[in-house]
Coordinates of C-alpha atoms in Angstrom, one line a residue:
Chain W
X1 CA 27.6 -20.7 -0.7
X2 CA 27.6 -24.6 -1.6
X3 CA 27.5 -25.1 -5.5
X4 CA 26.5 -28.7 -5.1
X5 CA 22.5 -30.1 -7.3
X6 CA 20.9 -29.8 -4.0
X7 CA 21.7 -26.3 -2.6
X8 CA 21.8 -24.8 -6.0
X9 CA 18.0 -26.4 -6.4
X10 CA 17.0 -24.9 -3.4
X11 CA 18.8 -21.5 -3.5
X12 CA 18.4 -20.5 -7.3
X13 CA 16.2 -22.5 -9.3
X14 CA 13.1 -22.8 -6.9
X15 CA 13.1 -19.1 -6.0
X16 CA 13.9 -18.5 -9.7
X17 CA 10.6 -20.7 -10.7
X18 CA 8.7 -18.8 -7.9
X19 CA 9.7 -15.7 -9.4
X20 CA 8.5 -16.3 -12.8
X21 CA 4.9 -17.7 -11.4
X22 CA 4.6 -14.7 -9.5
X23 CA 5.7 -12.0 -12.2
X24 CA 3.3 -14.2 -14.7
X25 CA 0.4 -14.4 -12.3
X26 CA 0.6 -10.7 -11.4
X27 CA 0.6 -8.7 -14.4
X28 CA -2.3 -11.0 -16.1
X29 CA -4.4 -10.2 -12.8
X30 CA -4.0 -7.1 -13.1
X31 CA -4.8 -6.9 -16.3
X32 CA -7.9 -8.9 -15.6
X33 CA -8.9 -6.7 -12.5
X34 CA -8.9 -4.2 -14.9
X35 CA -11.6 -5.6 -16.9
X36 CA -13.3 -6.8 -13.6
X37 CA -13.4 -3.1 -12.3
X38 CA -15.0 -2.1 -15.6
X39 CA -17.7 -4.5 -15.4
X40 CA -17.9 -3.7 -11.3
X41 CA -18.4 -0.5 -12.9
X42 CA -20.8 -1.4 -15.5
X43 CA -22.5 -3.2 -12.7
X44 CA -22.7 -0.6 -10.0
X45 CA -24.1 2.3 -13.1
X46 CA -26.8 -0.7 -14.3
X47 CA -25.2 -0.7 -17.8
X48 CA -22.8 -3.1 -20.0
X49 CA -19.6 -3.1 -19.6
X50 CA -16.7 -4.4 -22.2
X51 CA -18.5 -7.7 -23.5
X52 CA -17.4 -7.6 -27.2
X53 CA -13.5 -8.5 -27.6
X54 CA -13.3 -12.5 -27.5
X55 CA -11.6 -14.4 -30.4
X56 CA -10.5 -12.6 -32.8
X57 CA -11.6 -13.4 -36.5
X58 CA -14.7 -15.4 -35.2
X59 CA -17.6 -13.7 -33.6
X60 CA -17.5 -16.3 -30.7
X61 CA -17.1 -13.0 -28.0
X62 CA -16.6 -14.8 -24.6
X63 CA -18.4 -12.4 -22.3
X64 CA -15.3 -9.8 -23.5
X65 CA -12.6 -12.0 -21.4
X66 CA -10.1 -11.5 -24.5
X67 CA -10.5 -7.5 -23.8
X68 CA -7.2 -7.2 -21.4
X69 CA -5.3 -8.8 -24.0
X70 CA -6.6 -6.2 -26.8
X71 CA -5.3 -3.5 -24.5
X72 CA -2.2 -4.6 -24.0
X73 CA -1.6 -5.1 -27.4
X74 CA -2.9 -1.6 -28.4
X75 CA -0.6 -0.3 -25.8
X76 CA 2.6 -2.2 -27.2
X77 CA 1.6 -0.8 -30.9
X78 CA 1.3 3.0 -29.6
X79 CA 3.8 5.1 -30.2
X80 CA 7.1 5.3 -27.4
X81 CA 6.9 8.7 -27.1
X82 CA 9.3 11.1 -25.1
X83 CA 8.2 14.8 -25.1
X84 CA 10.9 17.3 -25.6
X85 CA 10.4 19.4 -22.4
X86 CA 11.3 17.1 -19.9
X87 CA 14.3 15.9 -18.4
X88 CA 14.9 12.5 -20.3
X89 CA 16.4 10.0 -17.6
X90 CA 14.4 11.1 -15.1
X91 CA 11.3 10.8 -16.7
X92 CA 11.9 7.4 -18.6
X93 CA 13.1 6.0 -14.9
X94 CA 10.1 6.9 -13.0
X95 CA 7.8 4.1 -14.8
X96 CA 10.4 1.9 -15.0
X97 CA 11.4 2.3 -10.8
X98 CA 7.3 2.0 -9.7
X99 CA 6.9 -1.3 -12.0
X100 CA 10.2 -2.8 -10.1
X101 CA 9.0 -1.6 -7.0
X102 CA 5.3 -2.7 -6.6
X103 CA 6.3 -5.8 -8.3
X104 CA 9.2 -6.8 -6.1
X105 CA 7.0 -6.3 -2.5
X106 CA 5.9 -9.9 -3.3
X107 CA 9.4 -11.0 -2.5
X108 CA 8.0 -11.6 0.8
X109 CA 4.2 -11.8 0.7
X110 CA 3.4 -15.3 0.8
X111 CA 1.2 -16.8 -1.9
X112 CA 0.0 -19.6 -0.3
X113 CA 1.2 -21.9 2.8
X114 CA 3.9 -24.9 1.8
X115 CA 4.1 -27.4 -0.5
X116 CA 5.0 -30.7 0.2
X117 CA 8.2 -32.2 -0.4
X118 CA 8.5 -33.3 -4.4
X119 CA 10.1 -36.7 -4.1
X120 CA 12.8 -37.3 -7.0
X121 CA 13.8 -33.1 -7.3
X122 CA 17.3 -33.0 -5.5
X123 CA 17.1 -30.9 -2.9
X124 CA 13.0 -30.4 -2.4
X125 CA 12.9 -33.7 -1.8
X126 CA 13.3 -33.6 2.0
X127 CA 11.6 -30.4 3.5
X128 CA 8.3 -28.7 2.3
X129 CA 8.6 -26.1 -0.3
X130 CA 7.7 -22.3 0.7
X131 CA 5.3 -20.9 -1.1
X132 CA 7.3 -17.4 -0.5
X133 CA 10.3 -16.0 -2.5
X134 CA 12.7 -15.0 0.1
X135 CA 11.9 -17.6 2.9
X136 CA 13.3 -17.0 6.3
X137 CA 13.5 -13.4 6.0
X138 CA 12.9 -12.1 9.5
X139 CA 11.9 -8.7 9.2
X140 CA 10.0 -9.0 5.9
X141 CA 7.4 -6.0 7.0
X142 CA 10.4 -3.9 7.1
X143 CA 10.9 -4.8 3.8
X144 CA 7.4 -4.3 2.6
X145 CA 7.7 -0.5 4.2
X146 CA 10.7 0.3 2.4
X147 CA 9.4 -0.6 -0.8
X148 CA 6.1 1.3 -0.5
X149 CA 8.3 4.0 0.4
X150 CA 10.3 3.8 -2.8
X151 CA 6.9 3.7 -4.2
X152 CA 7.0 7.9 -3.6
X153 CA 9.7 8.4 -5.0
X154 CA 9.0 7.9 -8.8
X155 CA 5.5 9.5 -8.5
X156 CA 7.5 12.8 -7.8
X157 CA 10.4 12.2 -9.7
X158 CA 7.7 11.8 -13.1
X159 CA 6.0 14.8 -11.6
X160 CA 8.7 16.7 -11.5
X161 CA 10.4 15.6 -14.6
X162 CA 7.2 16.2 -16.7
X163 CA 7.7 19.7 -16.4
X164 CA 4.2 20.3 -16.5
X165 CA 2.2 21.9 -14.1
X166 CA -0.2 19.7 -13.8
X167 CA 2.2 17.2 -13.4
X168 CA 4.1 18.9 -11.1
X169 CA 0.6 19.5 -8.8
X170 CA -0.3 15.8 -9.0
X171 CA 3.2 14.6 -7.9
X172 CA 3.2 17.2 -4.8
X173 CA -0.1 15.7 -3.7
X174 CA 0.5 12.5 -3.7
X175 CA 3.8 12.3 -2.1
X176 CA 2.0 14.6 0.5
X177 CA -1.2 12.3 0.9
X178 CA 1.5 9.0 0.5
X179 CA 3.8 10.2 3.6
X180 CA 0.7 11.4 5.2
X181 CA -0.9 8.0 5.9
X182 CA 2.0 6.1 5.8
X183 CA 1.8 6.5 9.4
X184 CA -1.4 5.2 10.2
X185 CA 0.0 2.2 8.3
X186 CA 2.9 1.2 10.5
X187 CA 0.7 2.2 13.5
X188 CA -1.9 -0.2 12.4
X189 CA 0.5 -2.7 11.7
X190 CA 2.5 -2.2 15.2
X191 CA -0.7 -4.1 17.0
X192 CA -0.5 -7.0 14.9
X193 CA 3.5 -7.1 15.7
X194 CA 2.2 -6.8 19.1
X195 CA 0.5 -9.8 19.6
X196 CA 2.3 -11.9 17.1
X197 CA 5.9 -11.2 18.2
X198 CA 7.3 -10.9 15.0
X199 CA 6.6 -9.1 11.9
X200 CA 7.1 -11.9 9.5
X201 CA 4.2 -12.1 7.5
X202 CA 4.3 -16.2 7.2
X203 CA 5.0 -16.4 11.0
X204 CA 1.7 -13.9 11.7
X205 CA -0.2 -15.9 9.2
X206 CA 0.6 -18.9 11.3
X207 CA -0.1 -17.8 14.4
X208 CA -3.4 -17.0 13.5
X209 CA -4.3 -20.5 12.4
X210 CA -2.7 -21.6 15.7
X211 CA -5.0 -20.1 17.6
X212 CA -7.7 -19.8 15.5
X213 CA -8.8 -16.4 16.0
X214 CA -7.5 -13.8 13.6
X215 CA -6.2 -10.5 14.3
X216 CA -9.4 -8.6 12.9
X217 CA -12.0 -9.8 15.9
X218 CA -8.7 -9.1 18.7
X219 CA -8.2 -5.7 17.1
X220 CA -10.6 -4.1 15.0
X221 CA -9.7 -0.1 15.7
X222 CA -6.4 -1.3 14.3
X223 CA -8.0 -2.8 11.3
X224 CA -9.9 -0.1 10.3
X225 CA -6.6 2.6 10.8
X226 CA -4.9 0.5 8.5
X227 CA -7.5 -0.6 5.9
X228 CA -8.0 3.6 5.5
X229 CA -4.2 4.0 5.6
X230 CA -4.1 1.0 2.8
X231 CA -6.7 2.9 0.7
X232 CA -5.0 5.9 0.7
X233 CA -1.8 4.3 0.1
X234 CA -3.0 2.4 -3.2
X235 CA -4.7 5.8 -3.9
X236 CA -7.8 4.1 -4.5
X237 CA -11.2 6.3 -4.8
X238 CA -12.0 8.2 -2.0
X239 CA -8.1 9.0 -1.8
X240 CA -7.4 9.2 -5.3
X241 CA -6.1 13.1 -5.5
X242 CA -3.0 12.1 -7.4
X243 CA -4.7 11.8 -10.3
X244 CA -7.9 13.8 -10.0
X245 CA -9.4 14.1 -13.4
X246 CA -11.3 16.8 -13.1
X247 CA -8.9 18.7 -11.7
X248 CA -5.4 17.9 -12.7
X249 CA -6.3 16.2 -15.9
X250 CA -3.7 13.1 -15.5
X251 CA -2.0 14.0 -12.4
X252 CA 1.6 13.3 -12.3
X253 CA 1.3 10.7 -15.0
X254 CA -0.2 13.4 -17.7
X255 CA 3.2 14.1 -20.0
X256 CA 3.3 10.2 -20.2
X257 CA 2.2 7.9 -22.9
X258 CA 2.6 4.2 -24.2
X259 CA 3.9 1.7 -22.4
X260 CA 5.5 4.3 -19.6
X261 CA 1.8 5.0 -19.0
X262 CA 1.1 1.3 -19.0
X263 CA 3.9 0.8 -16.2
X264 CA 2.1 3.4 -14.1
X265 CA -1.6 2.1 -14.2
X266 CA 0.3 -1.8 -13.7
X267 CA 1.6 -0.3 -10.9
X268 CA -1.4 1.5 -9.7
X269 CA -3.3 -1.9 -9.2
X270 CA -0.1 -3.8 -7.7
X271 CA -0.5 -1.5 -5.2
X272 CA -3.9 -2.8 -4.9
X273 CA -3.5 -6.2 -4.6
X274 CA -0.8 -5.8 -1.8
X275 CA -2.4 -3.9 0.1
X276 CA -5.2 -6.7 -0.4
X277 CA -2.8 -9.2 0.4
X278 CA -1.4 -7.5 3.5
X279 CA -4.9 -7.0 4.7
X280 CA -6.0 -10.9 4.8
X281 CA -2.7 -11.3 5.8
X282 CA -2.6 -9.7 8.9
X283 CA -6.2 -9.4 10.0
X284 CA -7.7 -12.3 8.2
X285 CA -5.9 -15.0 8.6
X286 CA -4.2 -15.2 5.4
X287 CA -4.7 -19.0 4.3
X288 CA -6.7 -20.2 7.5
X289 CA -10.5 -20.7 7.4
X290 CA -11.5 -23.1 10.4
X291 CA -11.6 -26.5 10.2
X292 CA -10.8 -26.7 6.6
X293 CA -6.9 -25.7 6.3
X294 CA -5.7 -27.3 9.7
X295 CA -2.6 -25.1 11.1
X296 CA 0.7 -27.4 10.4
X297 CA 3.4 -26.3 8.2
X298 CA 5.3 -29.4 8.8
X299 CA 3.2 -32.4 7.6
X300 CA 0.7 -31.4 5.0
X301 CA -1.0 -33.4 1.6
X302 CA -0.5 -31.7 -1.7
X303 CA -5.4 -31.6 -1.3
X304 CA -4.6 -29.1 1.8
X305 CA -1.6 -27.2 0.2
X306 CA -4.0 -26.2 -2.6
X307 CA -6.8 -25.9 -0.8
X308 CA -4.8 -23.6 1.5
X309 CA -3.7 -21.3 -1.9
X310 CA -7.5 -21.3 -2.9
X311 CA -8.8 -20.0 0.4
X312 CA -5.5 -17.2 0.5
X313 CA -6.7 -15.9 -3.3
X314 CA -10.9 -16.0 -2.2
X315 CA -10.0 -13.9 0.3
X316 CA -7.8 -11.3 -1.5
X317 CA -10.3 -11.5 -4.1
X318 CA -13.0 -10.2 -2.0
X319 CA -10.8 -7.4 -0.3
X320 CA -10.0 -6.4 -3.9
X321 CA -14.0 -6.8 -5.0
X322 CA -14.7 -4.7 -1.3
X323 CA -12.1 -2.1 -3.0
X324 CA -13.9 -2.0 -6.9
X325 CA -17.1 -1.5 -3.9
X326 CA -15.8 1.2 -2.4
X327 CA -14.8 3.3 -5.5
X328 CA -18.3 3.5 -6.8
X329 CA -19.6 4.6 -3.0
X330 CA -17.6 7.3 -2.0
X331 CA -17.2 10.7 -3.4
X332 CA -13.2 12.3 -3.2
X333 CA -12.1 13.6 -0.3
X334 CA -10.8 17.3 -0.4
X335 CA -7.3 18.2 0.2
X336 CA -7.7 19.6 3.2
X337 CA -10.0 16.7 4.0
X338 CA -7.7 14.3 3.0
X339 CA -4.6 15.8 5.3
X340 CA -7.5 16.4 8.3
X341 CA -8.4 13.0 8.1
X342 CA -4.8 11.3 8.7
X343 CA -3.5 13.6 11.4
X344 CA -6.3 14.8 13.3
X345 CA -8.2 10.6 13.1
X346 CA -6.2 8.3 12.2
X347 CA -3.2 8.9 14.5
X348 CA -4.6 9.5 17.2
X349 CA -6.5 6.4 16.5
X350 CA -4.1 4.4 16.2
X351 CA -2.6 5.3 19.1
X352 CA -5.3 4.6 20.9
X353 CA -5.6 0.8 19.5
X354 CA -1.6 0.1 20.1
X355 CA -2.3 0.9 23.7
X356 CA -5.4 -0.9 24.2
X357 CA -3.3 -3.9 22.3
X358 CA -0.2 -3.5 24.6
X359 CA -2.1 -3.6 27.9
X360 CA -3.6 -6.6 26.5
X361 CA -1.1 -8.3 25.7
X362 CA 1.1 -7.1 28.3
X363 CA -1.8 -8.7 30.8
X364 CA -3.1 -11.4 28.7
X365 CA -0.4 -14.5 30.3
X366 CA -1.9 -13.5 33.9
X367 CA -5.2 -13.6 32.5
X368 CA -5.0 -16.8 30.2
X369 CA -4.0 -18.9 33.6
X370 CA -7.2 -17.4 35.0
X371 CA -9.4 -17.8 31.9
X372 CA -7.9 -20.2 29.6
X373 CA -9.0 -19.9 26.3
X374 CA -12.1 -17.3 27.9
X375 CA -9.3 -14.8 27.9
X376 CA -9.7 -14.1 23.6
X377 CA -13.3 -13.1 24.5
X378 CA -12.3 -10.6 26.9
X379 CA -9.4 -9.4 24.4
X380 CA -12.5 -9.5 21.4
X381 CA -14.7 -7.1 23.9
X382 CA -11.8 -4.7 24.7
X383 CA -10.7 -4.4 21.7
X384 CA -14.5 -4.1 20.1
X385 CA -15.2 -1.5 22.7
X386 CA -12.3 0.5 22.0
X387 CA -13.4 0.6 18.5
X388 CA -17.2 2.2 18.9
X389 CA -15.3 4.9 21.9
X390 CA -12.6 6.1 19.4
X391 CA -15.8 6.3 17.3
X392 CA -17.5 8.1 19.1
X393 CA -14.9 10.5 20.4
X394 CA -13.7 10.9 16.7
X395 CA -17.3 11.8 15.5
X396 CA -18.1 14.4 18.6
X397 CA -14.4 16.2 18.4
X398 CA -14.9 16.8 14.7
X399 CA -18.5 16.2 13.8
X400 CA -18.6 15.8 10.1
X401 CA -20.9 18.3 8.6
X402 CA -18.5 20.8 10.3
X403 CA -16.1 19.4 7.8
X404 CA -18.1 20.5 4.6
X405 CA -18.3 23.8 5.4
X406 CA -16.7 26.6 3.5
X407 CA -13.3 26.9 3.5
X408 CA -12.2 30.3 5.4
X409 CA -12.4 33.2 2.4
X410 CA -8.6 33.2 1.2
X411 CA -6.8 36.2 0.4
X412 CA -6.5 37.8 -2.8
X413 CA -3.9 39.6 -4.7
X414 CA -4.4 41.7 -7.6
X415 CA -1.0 40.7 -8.9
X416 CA 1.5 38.1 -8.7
X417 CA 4.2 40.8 -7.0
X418 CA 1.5 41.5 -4.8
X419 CA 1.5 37.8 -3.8
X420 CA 5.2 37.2 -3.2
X421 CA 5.4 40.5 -1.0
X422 CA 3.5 39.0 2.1
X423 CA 6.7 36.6 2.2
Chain E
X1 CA 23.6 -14.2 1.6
X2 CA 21.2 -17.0 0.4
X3 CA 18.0 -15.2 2.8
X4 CA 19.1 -12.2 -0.1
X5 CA 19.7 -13.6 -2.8
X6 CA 15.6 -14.5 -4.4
X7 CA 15.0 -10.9 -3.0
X8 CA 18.1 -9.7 -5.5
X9 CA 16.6 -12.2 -8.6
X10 CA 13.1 -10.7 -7.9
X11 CA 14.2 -7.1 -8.3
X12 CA 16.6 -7.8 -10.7
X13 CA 13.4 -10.0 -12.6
X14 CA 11.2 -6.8 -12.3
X15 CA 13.6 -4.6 -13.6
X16 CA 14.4 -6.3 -16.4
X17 CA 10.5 -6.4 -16.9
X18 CA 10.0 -2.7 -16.7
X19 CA 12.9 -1.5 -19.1
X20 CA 12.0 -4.6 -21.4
X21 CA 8.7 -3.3 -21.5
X22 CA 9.9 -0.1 -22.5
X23 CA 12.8 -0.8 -25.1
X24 CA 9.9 -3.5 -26.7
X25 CA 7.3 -0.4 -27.3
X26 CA 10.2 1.7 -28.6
X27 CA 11.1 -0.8 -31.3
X28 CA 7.5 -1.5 -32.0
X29 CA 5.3 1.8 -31.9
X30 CA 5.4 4.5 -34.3
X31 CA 7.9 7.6 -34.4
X32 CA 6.4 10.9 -35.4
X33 CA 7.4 14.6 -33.9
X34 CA 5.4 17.7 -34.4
X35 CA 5.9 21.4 -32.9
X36 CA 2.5 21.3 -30.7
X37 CA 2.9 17.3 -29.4
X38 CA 6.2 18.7 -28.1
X39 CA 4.5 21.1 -26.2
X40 CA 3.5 20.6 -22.4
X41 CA 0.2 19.1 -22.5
X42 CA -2.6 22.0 -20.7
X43 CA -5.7 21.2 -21.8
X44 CA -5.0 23.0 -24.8
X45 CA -3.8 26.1 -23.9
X46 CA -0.5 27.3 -24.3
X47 CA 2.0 26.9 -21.4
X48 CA 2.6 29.9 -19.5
X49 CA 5.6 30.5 -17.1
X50 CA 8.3 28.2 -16.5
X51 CA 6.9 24.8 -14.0
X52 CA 9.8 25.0 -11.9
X53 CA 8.4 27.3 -9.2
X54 CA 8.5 28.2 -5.8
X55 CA 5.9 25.9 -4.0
X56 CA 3.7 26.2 -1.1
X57 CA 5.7 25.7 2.4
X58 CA 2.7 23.2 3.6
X59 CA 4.5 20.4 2.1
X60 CA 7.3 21.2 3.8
X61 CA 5.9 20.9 7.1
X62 CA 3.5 17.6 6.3
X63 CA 7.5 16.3 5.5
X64 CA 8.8 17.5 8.6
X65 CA 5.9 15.9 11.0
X66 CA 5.7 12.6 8.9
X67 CA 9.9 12.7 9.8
X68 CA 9.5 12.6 13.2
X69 CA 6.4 10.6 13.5
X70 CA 7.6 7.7 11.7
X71 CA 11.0 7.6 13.3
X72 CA 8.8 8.0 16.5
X73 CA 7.0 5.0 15.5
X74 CA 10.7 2.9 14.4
X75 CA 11.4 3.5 17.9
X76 CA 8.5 1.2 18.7
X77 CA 9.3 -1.5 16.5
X78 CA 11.8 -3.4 18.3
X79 CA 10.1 -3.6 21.9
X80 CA 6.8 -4.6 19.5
X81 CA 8.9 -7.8 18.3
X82 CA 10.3 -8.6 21.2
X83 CA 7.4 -8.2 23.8
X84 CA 5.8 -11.5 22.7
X85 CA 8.7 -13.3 21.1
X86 CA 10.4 -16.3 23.4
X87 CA 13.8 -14.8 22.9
X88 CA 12.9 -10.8 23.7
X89 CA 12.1 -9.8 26.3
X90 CA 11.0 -12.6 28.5
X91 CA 14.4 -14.1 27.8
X92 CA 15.9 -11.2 28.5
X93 CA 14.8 -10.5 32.2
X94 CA 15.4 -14.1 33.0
X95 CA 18.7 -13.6 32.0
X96 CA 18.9 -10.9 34.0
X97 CA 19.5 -8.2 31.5
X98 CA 16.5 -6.0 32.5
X99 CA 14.9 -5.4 36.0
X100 CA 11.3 -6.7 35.2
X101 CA 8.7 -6.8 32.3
X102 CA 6.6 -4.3 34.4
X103 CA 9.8 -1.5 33.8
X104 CA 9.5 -2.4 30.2
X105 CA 6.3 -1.7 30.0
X106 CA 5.9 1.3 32.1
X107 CA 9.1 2.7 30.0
X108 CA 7.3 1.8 26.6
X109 CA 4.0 4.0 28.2
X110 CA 5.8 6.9 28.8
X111 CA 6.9 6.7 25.6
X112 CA 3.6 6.6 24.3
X113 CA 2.0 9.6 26.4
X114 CA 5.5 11.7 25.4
X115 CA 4.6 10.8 21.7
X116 CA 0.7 11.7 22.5
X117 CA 1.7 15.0 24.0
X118 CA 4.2 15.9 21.0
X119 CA 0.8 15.4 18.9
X120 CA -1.5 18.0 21.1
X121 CA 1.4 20.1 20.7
X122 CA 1.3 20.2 17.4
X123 CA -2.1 19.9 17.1
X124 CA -2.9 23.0 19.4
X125 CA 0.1 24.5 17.3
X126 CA -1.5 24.4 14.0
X127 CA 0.6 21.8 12.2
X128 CA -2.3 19.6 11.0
X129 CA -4.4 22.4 9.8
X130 CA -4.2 22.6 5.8
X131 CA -5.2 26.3 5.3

């Protein structure tokens, strides 16, 4: 590596500044989706939600915007504590593993398009800056998957270390539910590989604004796979069994208090926002809106390089407000329900879209010289129409009040002896 | 090397973060130990049994199926990438490297169905029911 102002510019200090923007700007919107979700809450149950904290000393209380400050203050101030049943390194790495790992996904999620070149900043002086960490990373969905799969791995490991039962209960579940639908994930995400030819989430972004029309009108089975894989992934509402309240009091974050607890909940709603971000990313478009954002990442003015940030963040901003929705709409799924609905829908599903998207796109240069640009409406109608059949199929093979009925009458044993004999 | 290296920082970055985090509430909160906040938090009641127990054998086989459906799904991957991209497979068969894009295709079908059937299987089977 070349140690000379330029390279050094371009290789350490610009990703280094990114770094610190991004670190910054995602653990205070998290904090402040937090307080947004409340007040979605407050909303959605026609009462008020936190509206007091503002300034302190003063009674000027700014609608409650200083409340995310008070709790992280409160949380700072509580007391570090370790319980003495568990087993100690396992259970402080856990927090400390899920933070790293939700946080350093957006190594390769692009924040925004480029920037132009700063003239008078040795070496960003000449080509426009990425607004991406780790630019030129190839297969940066790989890299997306292997992190959400590290994700796991702490929620069982602080499970298991709690050496609580409830703990233990709520760590089995989720790693369960989390490999369960991290299928219908990749084979949402497979289709949009498909037609873009790469899985680099810039180059997909791009594409899209090239031609204009973005993946979710091409492929809209595949959307809603991996939208319901997405939810279940950021154990959001309907798939929150993890943590069920009512059931496993904390889940596998119950034994953990303070700022460990903290790092869990951050965590929780980083999950969130990437799989917001993923979702504009690959079905919407990510920073294109028609005939506002043009589509060239060579030559572009510093108005369209913010404009193009503004439209990325509106749109994860209304996934996420389409998320704080969804919470207050839809009961929890059972267990069984949960495990039904990823194998038995979703996979087959998606099956169904990456074939529909292969034959389309293994057909779609014969049909293009035939249809010119026609040839995205006939890909739209196949691709709708595949949607409302799988639909259809879906809702006749398993009709859904067959799902709610009673679960078959379980066995029971007198004694626990009694139990571990029929092994 | 440099294509790693902002990936390495941001880890590195959020590391430092998490533990900060964590030795910062250590110095800052209170210490205080007690016989009952020791104890393995149940709602109040006293722990029974040790936690470290045999578990159900359904979680077992959720692992197993996610194992080979995901590797299943790697296998995918690749000819995914490569179907649209100017140097996969395109490049490829003018090169002379594979017969035809058709033989691609077919291959990547039978793939597919083989994958399809392996999930009737163990759908008929019983794998996917959570009894």
């Amino acid at each position: 590596m070349a140690t000379d102002l330029p390279s050094l510019m371009q290789n350490v200090v610009a990703p280094l500044v990114k770094i610190v923007l991004l670190i910054g700007g995602l653990m205070t919107a998290a904090a402040y989706f937090v307080l947004l979700e409340r007040w979605m809450a407050a909303w959605v149950q026609d009462r008020r939600g936190p509206n007091r904290v503002g300034i302190p000393l003063t009674r000027i209380k700014l609608l409650g915007l200083g409340q995310p400050l008070a709790d992280g203050i409160k949380f700072i101030t509580k007391e570090e504590y370790t319980p003495a049943h568990v087993d100690k390194p396992i259970y402080i790495l856990a927090p400390i593993v899920i933070l790293a790992a939700a946080l350093a996904i957006f190594a390769v999620i692009p924040f925004g398009s480029v920037l132009p070149p700063i003239p008078g900043i040795p070496g960003l002086d000449k080509e426009p800056i990425p607004l991406l960490v780790a630019p030129g990373l190839d297969p940066s969905l790989v890299f997306v998957f292997a992190l959400s799969s590290i994700a796991v791995f702490p929620v069982i490991l602080g499970g298991w270390a709690s050496n609580n039962k409830y703990s233990f209960l709520g760590g089995l579940r989720s790693s369960a539910q989390l490999i369960a639908y991290e299928i219908p994930l990749g084979l949402g995400i497979l289709g949009v590989a498909l037609v873009s030819g790469s899985i680099r989430l810039d180059k997909v972004i791009v594409d899209q604004a090239a031609s204009g029309v973005w993946n979710a009108f091409l492929q809209p089975l595949g959307l809603l796979v991996f939208v319901v894989a997405a939810f279940a992934e950021a154990a959001r509402l309907p798939f929150d069994l993890p943590e069920a309240e009512q059931e496993l009091i904390g889940g596998y974050h119950t034994e953990y208090a303070g700022l460990k607890l903290l790092l869990f909940l951050v965590a929780e709603f980083l999950h969130m926002i990437t799989a917001a971000f993923l979702i504009v990313i690959l079905f919407f478009g990510g920073w294109h809106l028609w005939g506002l954002t043009g589509f060239s990442e060579e030559s572009i003015s510093w108005a369209q390089a913010l404009l193009r940030i503004a439209v990325l963040s509106a749109k994860v901003f209304l996934v996420i407000l389409f998320f704080m929705m969804v919470r207050w709409s839809w009961p929890r799924f059972r267990f069984d329900q949960l495990m039904a609905l990823a194998w038995k829908v979703l996979l087959p599903l998606g099956l169904v879209n990456l074939v529909v998207v292969a034959v389309m796109v293994e057909y779609g240069g014969t049909l293009k010289s035939q249809f010119g640009g026609g040839v995205y409406w006939i890909f739209a109608i196949s691709g709708w129409l595949a949607l409302i059949a799988a639909w259809v199929v879906a809702a006749l093979v398993s009709p859904s009040h067959d799902d709610n009925t009673p679960r078959r009458a379980a066995q029971k044993f007198d004694t626990e002896a009694e139990f571990y004999r029929t092994f | 090397m440099q294509l790693f290296l902002p990936i390495l920082m941001f880890v590195a970055a959020s590391t430092v973060l998490a533990g900060g985090l964590l030795f910062l509430g250590g110095l800052i909160g209170p210490s205080r130990a007690g016989k009952v906040k020791e104890m393995p938090y149940e709602s109040g009641m006293d722990p029974i049994h040790d936690t470290r127990r045999r578990f159900d054998v359904r979680f077992h086989l959720v692992a197993i199926a996610f194992l080979i459906f995901d590797v299943e799904l790697l296998f995918l991957y690749p000819w995914a990438v490569a179907s649209r991209n100017p140097q996969g497979i395109d490049a490829a068969v003018s090169a002379g490297l594979i017969g035809s894009r058709g033989l691609v295709f077919a291959e990547v079908i039978v793939f597919i169905a083989l994958l399809a059937l392996g999930f009737v299987y163990a759908l008929r089977k019983g794998v996917f029911q959570w009894r």
